[in-house]
PDB file of C-alpha atoms and ligand atoms in Angstrom:
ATOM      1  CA  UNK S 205      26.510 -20.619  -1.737  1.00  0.00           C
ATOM      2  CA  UNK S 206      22.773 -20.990  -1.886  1.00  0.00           C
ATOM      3  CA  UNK S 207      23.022 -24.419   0.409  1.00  0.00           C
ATOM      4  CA  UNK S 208      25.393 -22.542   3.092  1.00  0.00           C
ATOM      5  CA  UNK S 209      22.868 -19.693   3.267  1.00  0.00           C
ATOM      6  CA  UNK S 210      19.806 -21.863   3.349  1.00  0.00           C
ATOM      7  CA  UNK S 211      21.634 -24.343   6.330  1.00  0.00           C
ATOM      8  CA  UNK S 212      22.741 -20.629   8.134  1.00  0.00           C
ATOM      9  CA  UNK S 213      18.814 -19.605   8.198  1.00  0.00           C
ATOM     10  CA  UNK S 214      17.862 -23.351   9.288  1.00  0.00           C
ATOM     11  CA  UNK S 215      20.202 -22.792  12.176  1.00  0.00           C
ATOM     12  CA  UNK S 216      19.086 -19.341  13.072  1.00  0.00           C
ATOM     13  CA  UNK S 217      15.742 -20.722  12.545  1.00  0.00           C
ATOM     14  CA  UNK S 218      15.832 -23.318  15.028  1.00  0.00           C
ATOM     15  CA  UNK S 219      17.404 -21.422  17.660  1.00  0.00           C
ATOM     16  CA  UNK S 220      16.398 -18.029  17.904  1.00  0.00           C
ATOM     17  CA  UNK S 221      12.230 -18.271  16.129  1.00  0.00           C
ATOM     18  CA  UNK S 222      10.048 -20.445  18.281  1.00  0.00           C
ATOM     19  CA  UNK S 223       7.397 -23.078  16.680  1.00  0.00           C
ATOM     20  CA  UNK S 224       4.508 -21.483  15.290  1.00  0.00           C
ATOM     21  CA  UNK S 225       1.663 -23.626  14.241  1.00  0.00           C
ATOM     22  CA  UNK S 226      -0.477 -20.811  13.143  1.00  0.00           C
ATOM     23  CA  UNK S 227       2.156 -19.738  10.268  1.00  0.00           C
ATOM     24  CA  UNK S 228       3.601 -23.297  10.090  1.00  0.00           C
ATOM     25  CA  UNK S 229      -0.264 -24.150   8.838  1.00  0.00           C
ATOM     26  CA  UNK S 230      -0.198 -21.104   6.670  1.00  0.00           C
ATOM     27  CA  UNK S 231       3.053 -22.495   4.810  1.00  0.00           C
ATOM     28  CA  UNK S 232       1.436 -25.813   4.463  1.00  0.00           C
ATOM     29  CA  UNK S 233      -2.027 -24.640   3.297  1.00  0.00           C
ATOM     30  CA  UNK S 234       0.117 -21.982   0.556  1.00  0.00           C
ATOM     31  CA  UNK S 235       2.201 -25.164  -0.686  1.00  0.00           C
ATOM     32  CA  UNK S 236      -1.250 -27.112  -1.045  1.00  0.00           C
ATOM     33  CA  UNK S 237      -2.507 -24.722  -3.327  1.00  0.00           C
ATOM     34  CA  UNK S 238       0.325 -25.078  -5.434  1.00  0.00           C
ATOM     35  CA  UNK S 239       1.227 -21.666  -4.923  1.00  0.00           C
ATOM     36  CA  UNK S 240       5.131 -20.910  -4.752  1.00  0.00           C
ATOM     37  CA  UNK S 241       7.683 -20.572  -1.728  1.00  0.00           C
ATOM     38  CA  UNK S 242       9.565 -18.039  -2.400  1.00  0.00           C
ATOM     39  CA  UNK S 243       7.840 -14.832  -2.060  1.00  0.00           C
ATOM     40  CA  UNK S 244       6.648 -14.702   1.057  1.00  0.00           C
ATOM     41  CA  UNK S 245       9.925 -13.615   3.808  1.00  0.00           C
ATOM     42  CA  UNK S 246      12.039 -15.533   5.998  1.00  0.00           C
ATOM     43  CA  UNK S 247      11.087 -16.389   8.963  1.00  0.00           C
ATOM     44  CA  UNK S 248      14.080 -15.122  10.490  1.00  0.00           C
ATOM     45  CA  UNK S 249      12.736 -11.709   8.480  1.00  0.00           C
ATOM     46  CA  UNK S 250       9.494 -12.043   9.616  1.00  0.00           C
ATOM     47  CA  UNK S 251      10.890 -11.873  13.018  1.00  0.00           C
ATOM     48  CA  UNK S 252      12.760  -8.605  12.268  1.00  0.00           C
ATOM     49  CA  UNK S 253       9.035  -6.724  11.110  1.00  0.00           C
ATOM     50  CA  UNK S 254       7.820  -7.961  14.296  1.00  0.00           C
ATOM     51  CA  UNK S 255      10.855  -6.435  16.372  1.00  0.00           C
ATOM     52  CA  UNK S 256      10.013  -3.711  14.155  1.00  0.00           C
ATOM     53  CA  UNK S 257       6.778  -3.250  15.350  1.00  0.00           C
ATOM     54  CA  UNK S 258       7.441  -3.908  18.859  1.00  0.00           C
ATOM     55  CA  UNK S 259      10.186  -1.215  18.998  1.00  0.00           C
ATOM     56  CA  UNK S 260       8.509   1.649  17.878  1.00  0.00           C
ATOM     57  CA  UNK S 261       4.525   0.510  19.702  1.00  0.00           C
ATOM     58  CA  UNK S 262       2.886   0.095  16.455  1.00  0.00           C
ATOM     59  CA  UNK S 263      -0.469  -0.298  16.619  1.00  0.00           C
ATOM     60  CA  UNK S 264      -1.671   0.588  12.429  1.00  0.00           C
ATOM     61  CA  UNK S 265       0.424  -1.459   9.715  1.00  0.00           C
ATOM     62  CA  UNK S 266      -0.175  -1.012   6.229  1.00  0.00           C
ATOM     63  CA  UNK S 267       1.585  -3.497   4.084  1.00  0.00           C
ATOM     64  CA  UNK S 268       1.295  -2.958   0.149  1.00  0.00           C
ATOM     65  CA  UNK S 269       1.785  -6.868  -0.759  1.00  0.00           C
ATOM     66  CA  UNK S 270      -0.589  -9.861   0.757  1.00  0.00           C
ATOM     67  CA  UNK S 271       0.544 -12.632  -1.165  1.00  0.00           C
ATOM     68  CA  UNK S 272      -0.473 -15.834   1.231  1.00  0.00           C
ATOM     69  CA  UNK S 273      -0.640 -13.008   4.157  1.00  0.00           C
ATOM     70  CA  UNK S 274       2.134 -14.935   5.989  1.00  0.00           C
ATOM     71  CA  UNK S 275       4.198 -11.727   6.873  1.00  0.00           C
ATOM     72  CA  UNK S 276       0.681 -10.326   7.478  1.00  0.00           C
ATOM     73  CA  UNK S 277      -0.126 -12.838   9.849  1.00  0.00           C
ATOM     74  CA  UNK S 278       3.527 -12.905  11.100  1.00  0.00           C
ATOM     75  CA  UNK S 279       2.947  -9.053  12.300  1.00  0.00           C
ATOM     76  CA  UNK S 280      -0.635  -9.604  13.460  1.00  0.00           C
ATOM     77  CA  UNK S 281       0.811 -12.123  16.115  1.00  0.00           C
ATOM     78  CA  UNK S 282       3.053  -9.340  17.413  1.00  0.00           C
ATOM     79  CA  UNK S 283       0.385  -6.165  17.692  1.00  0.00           C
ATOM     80  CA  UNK S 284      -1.598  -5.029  20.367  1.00  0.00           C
ATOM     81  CA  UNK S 285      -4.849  -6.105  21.089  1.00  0.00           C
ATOM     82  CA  UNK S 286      -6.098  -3.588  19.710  1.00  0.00           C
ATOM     83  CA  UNK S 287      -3.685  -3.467  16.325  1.00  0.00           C
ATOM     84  CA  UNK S 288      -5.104  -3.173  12.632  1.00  0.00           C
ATOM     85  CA  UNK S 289      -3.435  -3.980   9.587  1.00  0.00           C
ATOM     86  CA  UNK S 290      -4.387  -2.832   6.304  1.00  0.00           C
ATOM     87  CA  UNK S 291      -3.429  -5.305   3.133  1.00  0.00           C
ATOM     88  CA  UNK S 292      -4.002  -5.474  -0.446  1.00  0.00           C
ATOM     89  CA  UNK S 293      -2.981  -7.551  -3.267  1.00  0.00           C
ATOM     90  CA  UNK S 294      -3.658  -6.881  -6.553  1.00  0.00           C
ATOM     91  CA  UNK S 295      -4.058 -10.551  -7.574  1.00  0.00           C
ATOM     92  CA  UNK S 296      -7.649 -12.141  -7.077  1.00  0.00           C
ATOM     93  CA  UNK S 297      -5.767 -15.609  -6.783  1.00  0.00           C
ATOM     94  CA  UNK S 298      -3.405 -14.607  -4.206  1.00  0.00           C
ATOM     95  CA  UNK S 299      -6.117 -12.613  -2.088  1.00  0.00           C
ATOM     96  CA  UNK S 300      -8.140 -15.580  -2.169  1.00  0.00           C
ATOM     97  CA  UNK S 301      -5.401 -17.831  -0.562  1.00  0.00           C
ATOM     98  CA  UNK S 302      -4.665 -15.001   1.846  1.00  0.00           C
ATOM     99  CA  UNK S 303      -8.192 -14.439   3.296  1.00  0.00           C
ATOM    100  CA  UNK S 304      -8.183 -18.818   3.467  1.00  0.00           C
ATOM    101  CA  UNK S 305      -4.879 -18.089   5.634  1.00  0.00           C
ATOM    102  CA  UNK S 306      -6.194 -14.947   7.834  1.00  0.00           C
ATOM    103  CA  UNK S 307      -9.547 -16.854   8.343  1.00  0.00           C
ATOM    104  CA  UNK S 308      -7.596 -20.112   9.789  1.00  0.00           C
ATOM    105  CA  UNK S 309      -5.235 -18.112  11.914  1.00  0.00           C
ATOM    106  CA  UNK S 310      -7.285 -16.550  14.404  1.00  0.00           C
ATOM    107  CA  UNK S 311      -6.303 -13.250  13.578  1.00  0.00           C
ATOM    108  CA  UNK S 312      -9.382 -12.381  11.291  1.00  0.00           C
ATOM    109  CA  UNK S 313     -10.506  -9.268  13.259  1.00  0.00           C
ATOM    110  CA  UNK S 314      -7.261  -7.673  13.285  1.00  0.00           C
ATOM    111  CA  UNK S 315      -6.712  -7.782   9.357  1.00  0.00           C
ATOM    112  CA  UNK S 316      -8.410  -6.261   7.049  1.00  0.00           C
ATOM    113  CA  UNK S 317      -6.941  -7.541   3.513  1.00  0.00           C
ATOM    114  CA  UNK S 318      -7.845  -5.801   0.170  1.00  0.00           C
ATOM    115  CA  UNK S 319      -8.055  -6.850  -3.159  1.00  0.00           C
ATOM    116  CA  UNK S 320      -7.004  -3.861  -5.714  1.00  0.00           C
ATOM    117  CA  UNK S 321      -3.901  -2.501  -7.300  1.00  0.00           C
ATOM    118  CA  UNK S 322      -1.779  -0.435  -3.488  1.00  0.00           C
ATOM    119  CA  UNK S 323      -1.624   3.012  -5.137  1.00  0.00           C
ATOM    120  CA  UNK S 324      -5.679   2.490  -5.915  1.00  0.00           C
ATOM    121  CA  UNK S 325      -7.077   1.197  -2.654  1.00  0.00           C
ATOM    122  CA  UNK S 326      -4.484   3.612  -0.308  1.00  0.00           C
ATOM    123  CA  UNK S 327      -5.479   6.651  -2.841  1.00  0.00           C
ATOM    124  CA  UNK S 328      -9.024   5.448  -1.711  1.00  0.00           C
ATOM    125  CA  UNK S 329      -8.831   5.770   1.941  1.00  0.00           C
ATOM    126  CA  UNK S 330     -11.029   8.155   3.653  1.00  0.00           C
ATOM    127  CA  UNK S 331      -9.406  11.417   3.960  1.00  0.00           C
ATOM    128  CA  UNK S 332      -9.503  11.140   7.572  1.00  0.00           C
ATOM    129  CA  UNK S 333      -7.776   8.043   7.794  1.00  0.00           C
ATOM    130  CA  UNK S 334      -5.559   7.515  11.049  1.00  0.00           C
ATOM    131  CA  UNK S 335      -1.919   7.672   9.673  1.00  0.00           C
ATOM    132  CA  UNK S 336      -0.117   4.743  10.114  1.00  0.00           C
ATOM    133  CA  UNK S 337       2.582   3.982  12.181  1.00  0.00           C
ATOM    134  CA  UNK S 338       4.829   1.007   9.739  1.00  0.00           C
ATOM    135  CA  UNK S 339       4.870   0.390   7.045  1.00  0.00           C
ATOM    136  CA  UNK S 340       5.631  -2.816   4.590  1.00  0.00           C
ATOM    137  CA  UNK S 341       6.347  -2.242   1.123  1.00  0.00           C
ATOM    138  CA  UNK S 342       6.377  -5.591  -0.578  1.00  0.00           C
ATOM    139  CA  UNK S 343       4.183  -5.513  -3.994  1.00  0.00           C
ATOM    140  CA  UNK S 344       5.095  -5.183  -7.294  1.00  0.00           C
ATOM    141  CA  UNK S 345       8.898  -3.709  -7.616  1.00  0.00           C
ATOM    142  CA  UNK S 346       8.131  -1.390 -10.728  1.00  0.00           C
ATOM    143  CA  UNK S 347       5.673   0.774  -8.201  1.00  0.00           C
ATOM    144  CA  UNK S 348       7.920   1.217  -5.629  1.00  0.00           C
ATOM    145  CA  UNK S 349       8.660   4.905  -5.927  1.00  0.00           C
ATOM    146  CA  UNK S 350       4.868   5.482  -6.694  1.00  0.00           C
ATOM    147  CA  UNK S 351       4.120   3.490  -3.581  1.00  0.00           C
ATOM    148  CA  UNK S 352       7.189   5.379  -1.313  1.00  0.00           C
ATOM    149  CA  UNK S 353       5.652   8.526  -2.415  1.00  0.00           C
ATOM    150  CA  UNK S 354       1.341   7.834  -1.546  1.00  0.00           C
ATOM    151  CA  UNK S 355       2.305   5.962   1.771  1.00  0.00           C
ATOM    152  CA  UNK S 356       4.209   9.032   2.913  1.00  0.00           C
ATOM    153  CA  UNK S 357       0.394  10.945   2.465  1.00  0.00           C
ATOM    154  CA  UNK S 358      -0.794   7.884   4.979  1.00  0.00           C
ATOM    155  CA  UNK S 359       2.056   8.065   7.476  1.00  0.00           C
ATOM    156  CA  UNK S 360       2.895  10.793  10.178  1.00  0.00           C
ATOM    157  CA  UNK S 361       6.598  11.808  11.656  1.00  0.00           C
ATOM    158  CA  UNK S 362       8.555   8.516  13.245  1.00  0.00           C
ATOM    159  CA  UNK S 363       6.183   6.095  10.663  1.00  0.00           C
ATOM    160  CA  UNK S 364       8.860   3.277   9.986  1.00  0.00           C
ATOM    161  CA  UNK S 365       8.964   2.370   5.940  1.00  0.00           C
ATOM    162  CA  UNK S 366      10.630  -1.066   5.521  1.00  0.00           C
ATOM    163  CA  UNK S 367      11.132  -2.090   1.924  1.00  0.00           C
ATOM    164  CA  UNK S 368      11.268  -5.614   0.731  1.00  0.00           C
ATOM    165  CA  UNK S 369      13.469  -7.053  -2.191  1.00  0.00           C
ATOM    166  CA  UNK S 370      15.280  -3.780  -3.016  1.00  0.00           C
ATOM    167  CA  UNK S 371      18.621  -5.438  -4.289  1.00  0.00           C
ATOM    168  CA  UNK S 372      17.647  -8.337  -6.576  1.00  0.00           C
ATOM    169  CA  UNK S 373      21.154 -10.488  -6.488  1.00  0.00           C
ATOM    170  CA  UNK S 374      22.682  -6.962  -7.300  1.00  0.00           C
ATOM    171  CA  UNK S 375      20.930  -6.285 -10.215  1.00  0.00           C
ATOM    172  CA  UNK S 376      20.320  -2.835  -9.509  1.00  0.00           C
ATOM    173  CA  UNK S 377      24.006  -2.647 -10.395  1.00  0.00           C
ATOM    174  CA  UNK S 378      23.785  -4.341 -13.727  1.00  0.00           C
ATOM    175  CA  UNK S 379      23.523  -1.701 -16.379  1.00  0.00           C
ATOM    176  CA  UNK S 380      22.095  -4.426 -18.870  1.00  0.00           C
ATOM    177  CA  UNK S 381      19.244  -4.921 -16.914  1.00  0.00           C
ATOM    178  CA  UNK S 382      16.472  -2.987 -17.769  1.00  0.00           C
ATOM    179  CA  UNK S 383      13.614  -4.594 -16.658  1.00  0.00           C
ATOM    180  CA  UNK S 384      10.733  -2.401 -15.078  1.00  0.00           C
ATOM    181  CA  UNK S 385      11.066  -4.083 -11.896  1.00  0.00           C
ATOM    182  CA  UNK S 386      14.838  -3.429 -11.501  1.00  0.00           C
ATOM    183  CA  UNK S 387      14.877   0.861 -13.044  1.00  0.00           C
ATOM    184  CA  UNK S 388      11.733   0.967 -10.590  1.00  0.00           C
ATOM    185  CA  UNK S 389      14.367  -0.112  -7.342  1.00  0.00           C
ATOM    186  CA  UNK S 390      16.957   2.178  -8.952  1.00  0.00           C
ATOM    187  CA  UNK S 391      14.321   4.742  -8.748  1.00  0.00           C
ATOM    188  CA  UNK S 392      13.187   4.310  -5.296  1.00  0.00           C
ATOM    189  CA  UNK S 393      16.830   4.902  -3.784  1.00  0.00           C
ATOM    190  CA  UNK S 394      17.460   8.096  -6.200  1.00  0.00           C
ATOM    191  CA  UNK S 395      13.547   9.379  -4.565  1.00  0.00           C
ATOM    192  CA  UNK S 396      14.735   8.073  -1.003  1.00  0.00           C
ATOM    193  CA  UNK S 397      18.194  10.455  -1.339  1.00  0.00           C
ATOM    194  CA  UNK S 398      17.385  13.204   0.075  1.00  0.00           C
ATOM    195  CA  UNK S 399      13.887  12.816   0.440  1.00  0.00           C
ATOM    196  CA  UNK S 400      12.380  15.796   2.444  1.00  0.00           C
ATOM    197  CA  UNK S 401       9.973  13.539   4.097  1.00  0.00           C
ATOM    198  CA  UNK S 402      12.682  11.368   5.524  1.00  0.00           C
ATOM    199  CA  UNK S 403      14.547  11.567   8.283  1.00  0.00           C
ATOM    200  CA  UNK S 404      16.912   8.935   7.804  1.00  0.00           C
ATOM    201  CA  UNK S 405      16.883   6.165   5.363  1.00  0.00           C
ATOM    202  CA  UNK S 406      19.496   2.934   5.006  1.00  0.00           C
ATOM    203  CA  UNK S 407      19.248  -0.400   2.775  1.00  0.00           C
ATOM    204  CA  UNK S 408      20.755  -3.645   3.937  1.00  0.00           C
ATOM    205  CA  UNK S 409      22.198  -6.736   1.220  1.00  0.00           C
ATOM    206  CA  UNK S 410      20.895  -9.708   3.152  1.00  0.00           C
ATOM    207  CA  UNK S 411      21.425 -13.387   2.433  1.00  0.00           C
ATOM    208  CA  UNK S 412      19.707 -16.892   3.815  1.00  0.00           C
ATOM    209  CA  UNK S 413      16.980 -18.969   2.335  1.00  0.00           C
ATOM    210  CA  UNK S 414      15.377 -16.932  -0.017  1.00  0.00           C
ATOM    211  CA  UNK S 415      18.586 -15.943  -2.011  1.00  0.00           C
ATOM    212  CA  UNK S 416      20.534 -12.940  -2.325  1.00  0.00           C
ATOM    213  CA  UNK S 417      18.475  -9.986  -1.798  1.00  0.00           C
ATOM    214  CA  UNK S 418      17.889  -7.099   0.796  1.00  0.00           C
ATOM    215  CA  UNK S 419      15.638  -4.477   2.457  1.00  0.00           C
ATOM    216  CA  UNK S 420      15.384  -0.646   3.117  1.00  0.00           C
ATOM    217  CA  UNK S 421      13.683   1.108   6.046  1.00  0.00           C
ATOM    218  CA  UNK S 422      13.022   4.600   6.313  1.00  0.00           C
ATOM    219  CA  UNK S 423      12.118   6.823   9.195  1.00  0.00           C
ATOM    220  CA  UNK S 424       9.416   9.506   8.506  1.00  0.00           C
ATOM    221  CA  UNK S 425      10.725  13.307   9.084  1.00  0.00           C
TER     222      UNK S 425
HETATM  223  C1  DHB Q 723       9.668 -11.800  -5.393  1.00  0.00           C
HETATM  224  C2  DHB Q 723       8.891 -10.900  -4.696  1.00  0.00           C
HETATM  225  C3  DHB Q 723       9.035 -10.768  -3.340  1.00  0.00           C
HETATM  226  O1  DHB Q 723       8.321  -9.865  -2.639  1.00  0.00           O
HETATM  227  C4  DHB Q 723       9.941 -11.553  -2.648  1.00  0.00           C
HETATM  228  O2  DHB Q 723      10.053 -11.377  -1.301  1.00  0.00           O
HETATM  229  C5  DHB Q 723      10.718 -12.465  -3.331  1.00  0.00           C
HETATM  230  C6  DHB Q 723      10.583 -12.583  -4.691  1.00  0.00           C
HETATM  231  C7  DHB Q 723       9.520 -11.932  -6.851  1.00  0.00           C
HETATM  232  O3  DHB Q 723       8.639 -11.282  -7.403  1.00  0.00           O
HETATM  233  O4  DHB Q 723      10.280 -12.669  -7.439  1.00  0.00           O
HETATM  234 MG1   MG Q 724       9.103  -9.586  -0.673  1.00  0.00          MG
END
C-alpha cells in the first residue's frame, strides 16, 4: 500500500501545493547533509498547519520539534508580518541544520529556534510571556503528555494544539508494544479525555508518503 499512498500524495501534491523553492531548497540542503526524509511532514500536511494558522489569525507559534525547521519554515511563509515562532530541538546536530535552513529562507527574523530539551526552554520563558496562539507538538513521543500539559501554561482560551505522529501504524493498539515512545501516545489521549483545559479535542489516522500515521488537535477551553 505504501506505493498507492506515496503516488496519492504525489498527485495531491502536484495539484493542490504550489512550487516552493524556499522549502524545495530546504529538502535539498537536509538530504545533503545526509540527514533523513522522513521526519519532517508532508507537504500536503504542511499545508494543513498553515490553513491552521490562517483560520484562527495566528500570529505566535510555538512548535516543540525543529528538526531541519521545514514545517517551521512551512508556517513562517503563512504568518503575518509581524508573526513569531518559537522552536527548539533538543539535538545540537539537528538545530544546526535548522538554523542553516532558517538562515537561507528569508524568514530569519520571524524564527527564533532553540536548542534545549521543550519542557526546559518553555519552563524557561519569562513569566510574562505572550501566550501563544498554535501550537505544534512534534518532538520526542515519550514527552508528549509532559509537553500537552506545560504548553497549556503558554497558551490562552481558543490556542489550537495540533499533535504530530500520535498513531504510529496503530501501535498504540498493540498491547506488546511497550516502548516509551508508544505508552507516552497512549498517555497523551488518556490526559486529553476529559482534559479540563480543553474544549474539544479529536485525532485523525492519516495515510500518504510518510506511512501510516496521524495527528491530534486540540482547542484550548
Ligand atoms: C518520527 C518522528 C516524527 O516527528 C515524524 O513526523 C515521523 C517519524 C520518528 O521519530 O520516527
Ligand atoms: Mg512529526
Amino acid at each position: 500500500m505504501q506505493n498507492t499512498w506515496t503516488a496519492v500524495d504525489d498527485y495531491i501534491e502536484q495539484h493542490l501545493i504550489p512550487e516552493n523553492p524556499v522549502l524545495t531548497q530546504t529538502l535539498k540542503h537536509t538530504e545533503a547533509r545526509g540527514f533523513p526524509s522522513h521526519l519532517h511532514v508532508a507537504p500536503n500536511q504542511g499545508m494543513l498547519l498553515a490553513m491552521l494558522l490562517k483560520m484562527n489569525n495566528c500570529k505566535r507559534v510555538l512548535e516543540l520539534g525543529t528538526f531541519a525547521a521545514y514545517s517551521t519554515i512551512f508556517m513562517a511563509q503563512h504568518l503575518p508580518e509581524d508573526g513569531y515562532i518559537l522552536t527548539m530541538e533538543g539535538r545540537d546536530t539537528h538545530i544546526k541544520l535548522a538554523q542553516e535552513n532558517i538562515d537561507a529562507s528569508g524568514y530569519a527574523h520571524i524564527i527564533d529556534a532553540r536548542l534545549g530539551r521543550a519542557a526546559d526552554v518553555i519552563e524557561g520563558l519569562p513569566e510574562d510571556t505572550e501566550p501563544f496562539d498554535f501550537i505544534f507538538i512534534d518532538a520526542d513521543k515519550q514527552s508528549y503528555p509532559e509537553y500537552l500539559e506545560i504548553c497549556l501554561k503558554r497558551s490562552r482560551s481558543g490556542t489550537v494544539i495540533f499533535l504530530d505522529n500520535v498513531i504510529r501504524a496503530a501501535e498504540i493498539l498493540n498491547p506488546e508494544n511497550q516502548k516509551p515512545s508508544i505508552v507516552g501516545l497512549r498517555d497523551m489521549f488518556s490526559l486529553m479525555q476529559n482534559h479540563p483545559r480543553l474544549s474539544i479535542s479529536t485525532a485523525l489516522q492519516t495515510v500518504g508518503s510518510k506511512g501510516y500515521d496521524g495527528f491530534a488537535l486540540a482547542i484550548v477551553k
